[in-house]
CSV table of C-alpha atoms in Angstrom, one decimal:
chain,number,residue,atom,x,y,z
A,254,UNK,CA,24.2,3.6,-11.7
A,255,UNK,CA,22.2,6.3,-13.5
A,256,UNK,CA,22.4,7.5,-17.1
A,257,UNK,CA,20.9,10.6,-17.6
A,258,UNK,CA,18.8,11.8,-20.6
A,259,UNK,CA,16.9,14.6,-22.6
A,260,UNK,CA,14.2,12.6,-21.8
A,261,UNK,CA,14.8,10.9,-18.6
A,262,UNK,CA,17.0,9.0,-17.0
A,263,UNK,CA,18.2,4.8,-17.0
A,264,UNK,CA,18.7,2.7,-13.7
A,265,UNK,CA,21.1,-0.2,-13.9
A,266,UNK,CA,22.6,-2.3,-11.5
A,267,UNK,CA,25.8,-3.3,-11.8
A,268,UNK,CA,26.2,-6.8,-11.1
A,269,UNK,CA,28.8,-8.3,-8.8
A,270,UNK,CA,30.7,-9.8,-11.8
A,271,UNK,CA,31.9,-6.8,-13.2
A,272,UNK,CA,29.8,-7.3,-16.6
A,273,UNK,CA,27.8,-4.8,-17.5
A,274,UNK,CA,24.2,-4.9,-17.4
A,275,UNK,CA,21.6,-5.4,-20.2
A,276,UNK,CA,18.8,-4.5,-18.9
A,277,UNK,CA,18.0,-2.0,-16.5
A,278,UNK,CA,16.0,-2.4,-13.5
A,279,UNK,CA,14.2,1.3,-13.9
A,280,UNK,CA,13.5,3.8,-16.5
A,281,UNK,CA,11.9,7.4,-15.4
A,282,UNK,CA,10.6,9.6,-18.8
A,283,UNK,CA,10.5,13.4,-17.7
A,284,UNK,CA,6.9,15.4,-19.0
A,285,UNK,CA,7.5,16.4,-22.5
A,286,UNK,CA,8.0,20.0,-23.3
A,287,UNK,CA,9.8,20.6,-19.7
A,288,UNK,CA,13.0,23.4,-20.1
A,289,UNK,CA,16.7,22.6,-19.5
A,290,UNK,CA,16.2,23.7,-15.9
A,291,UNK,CA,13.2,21.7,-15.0
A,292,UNK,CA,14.9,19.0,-16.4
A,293,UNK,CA,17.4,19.6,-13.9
A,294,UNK,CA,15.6,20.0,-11.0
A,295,UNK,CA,13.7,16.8,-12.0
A,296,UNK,CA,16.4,14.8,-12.5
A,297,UNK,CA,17.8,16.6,-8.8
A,298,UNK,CA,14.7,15.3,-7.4
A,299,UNK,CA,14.2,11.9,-8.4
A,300,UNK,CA,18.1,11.4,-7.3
A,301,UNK,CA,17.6,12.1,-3.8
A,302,UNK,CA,17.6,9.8,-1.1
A,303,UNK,CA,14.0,8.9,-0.5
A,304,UNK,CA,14.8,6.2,2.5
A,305,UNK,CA,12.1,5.9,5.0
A,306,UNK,CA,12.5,4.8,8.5
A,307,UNK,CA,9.8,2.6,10.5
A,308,UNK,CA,9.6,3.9,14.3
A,309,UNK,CA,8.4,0.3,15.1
A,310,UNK,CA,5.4,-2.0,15.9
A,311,UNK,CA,3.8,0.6,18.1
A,312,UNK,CA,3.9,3.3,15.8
A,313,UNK,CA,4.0,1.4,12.4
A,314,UNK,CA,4.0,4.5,9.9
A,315,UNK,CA,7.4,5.5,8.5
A,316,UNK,CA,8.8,8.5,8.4
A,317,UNK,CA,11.5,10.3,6.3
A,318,UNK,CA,15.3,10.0,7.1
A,319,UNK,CA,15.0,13.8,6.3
A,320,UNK,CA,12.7,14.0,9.0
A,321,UNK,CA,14.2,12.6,11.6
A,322,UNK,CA,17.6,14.3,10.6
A,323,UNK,CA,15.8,17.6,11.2
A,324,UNK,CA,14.3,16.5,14.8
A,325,UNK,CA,17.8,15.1,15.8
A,326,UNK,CA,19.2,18.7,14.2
A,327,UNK,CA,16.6,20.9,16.0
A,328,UNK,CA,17.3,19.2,19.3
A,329,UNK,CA,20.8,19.7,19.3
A,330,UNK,CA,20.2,23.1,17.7
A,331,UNK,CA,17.5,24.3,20.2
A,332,UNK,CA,19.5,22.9,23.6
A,333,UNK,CA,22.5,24.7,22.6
A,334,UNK,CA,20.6,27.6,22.0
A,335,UNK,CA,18.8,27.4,25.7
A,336,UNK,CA,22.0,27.1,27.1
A,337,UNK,CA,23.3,30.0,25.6
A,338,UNK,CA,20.6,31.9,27.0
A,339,UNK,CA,17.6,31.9,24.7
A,340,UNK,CA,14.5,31.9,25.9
A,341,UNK,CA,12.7,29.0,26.3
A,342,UNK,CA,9.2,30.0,25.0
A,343,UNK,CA,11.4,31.0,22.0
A,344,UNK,CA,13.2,28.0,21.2
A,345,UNK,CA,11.0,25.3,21.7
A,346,UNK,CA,8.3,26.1,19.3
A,347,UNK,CA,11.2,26.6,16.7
A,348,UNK,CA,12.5,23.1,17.3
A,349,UNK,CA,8.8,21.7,16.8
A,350,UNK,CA,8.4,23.5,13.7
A,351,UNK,CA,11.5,23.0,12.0
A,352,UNK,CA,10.9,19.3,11.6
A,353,UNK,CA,7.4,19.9,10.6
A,354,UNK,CA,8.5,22.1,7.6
A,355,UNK,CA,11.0,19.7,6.0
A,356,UNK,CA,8.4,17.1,5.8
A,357,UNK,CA,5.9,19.8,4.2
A,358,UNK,CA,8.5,20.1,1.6
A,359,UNK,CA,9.4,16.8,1.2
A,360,UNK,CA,6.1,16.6,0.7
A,361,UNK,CA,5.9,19.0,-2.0
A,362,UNK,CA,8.7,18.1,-3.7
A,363,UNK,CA,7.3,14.2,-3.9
A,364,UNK,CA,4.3,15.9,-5.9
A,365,UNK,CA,6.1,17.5,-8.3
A,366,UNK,CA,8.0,14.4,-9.1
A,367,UNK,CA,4.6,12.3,-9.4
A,368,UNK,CA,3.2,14.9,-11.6
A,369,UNK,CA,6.6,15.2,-14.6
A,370,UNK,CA,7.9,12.2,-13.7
A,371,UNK,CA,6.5,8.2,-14.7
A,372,UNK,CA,9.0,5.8,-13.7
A,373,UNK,CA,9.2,2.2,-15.8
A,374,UNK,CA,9.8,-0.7,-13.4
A,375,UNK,CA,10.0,-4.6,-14.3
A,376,UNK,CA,12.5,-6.8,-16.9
A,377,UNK,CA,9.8,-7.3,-19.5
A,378,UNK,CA,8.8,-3.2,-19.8
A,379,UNK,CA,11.9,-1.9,-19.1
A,380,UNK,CA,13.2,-4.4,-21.9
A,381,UNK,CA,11.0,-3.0,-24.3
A,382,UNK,CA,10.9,0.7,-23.2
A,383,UNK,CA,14.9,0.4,-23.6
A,384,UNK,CA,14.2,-0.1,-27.4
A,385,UNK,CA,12.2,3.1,-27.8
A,386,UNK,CA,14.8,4.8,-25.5
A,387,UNK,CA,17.2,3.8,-27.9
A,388,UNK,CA,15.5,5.7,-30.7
A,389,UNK,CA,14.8,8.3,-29.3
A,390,UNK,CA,18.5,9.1,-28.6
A,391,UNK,CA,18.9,8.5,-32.2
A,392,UNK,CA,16.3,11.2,-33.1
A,393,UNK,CA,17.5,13.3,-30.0
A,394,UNK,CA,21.4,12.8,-31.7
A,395,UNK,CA,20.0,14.0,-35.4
A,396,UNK,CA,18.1,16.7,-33.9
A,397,UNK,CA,21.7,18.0,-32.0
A,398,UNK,CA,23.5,17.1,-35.1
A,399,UNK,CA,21.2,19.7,-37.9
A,400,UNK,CA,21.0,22.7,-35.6
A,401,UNK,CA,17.6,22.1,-34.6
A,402,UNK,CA,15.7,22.0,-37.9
A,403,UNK,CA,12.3,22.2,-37.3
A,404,UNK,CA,11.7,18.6,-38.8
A,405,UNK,CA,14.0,17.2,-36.8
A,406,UNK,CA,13.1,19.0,-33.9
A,407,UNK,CA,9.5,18.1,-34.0
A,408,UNK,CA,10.1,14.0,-34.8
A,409,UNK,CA,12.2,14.5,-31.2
A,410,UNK,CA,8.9,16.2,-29.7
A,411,UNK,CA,6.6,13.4,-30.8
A,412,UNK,CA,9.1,10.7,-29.7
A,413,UNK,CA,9.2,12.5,-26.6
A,414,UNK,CA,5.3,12.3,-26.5
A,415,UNK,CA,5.2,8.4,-27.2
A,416,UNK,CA,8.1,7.4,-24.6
A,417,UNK,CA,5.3,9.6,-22.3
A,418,UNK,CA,2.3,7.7,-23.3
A,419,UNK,CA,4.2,4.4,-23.4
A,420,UNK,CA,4.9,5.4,-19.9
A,421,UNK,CA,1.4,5.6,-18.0
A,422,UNK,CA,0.8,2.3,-20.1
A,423,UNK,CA,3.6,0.3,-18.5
A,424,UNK,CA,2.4,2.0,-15.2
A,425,UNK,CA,-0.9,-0.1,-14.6
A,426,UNK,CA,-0.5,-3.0,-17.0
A,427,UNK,CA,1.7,-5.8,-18.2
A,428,UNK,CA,3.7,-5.9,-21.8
A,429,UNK,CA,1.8,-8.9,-22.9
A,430,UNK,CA,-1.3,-7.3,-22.2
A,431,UNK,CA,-0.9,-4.4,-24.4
A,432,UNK,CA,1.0,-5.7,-26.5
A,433,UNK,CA,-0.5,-4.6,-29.8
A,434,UNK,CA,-0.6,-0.8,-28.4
A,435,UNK,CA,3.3,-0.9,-28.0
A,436,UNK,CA,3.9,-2.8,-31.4
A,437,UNK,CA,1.8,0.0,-32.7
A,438,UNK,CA,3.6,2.6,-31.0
A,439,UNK,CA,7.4,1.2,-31.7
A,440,UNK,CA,6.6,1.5,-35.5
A,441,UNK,CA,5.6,4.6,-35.1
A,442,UNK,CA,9.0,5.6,-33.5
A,443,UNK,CA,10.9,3.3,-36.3
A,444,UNK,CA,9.4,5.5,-39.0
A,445,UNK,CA,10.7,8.6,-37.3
A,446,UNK,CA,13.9,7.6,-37.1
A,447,UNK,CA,13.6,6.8,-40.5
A,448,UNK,CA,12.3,9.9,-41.6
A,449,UNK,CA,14.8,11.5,-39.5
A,450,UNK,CA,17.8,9.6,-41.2
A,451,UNK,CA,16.7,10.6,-44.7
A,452,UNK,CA,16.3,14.1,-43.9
A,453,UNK,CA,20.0,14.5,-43.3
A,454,UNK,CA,20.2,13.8,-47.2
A,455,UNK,CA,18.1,16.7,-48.1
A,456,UNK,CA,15.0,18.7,-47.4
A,457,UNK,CA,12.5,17.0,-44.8
């Protein structure tokens, strides 16, 4: 199950109980300053299927179920089309390249998700990122809430930033490692919210 964000998105998995989760197994935080549509397409892309199929012990790299959809497609595509009377010099370079263009753009599209999006993996980071997500939907909920004051809107920017930078963090090391960095960083975020709450009282 995937909650989606202004910021991201939420993983959890559902467990077989029927009680809901309290931690969730992934967290992905989008590239700051990204627009309503490339927040879209992000969130498009990361949802995709991404399974990967292993041709066996003889030829040991996977490939992508896209992929082998396409050959299976271009086959069935390109024998039909022989049979109806296209040429062959025609349709069997087609049914080569066909397969060889979805995985380009597989391809492409997997670099545009490594470059806006950092995905949070583990119990112990996860646990933590899910209180900065936390206020950051505060801040993102005040922001909605005043009509975009500039205040607001730019406590929601630097959260933004921080979830970001707490991100690559959580990437290559372990909470208890870094753990003075993220203290530092969730204070940070507490005083925003803060600073956020009291501005809905008066003039930030």
């Amino acid at each position: 199950m995937r909650e989606r964000t202004r910021w991201g998105w939420i993983s959890w998995t559902v467990p077989s109980d029927g009680h809901l989760p309290e931690t969730p197994h992934q967290i992905g935080i989008i590239a700051p300053g990204t627009t309503r549509a490339q927040r879209a397409i992000l969130h498009w892309l990361t949802g995709r299927p991404g399974r990967r199929i292993t041709l066996g012990r003889a030829l040991p790299k996977s490939v992508r179920f896209s992929t082998v959809c396409a050959v299976i497609g271009s086959l069935l595509v390109g024998s039909l089309s022989i049979h109806a009377g296209l040429a062959v010099d025609v349709a069997l370079p087609a049914m080569a390249l066909v397969p060889l263009l979805i995985e380009r753009l597989e391809g492409l599209l997997d670099d545009q998700d490594a470059t806006h999006v950092r995905r949070i993996q583990g119990e112990a980071a996860c646990r933590y990122t899910q209180r900065l997500t936390t206020l950051q939907d505060q801040l993102v909920h005040l922001d909605v809430q005043s009509d975009s004051r500039y205040g607001l809107r730019r406590a929601t920017e630097i959260g933004h930033d921080l979830l970001w930078d707490v991100a690559a963090v959580l990437q290559t090391q372990d909470t208890r490692s870094v753990s003075s960095a993220l203290i530092a960083r969730e204070i940070l975020m507490l005083r925003l919210v803060d600073q956020a709450e009291k501005s809905t009282f008066g003039p930030w």
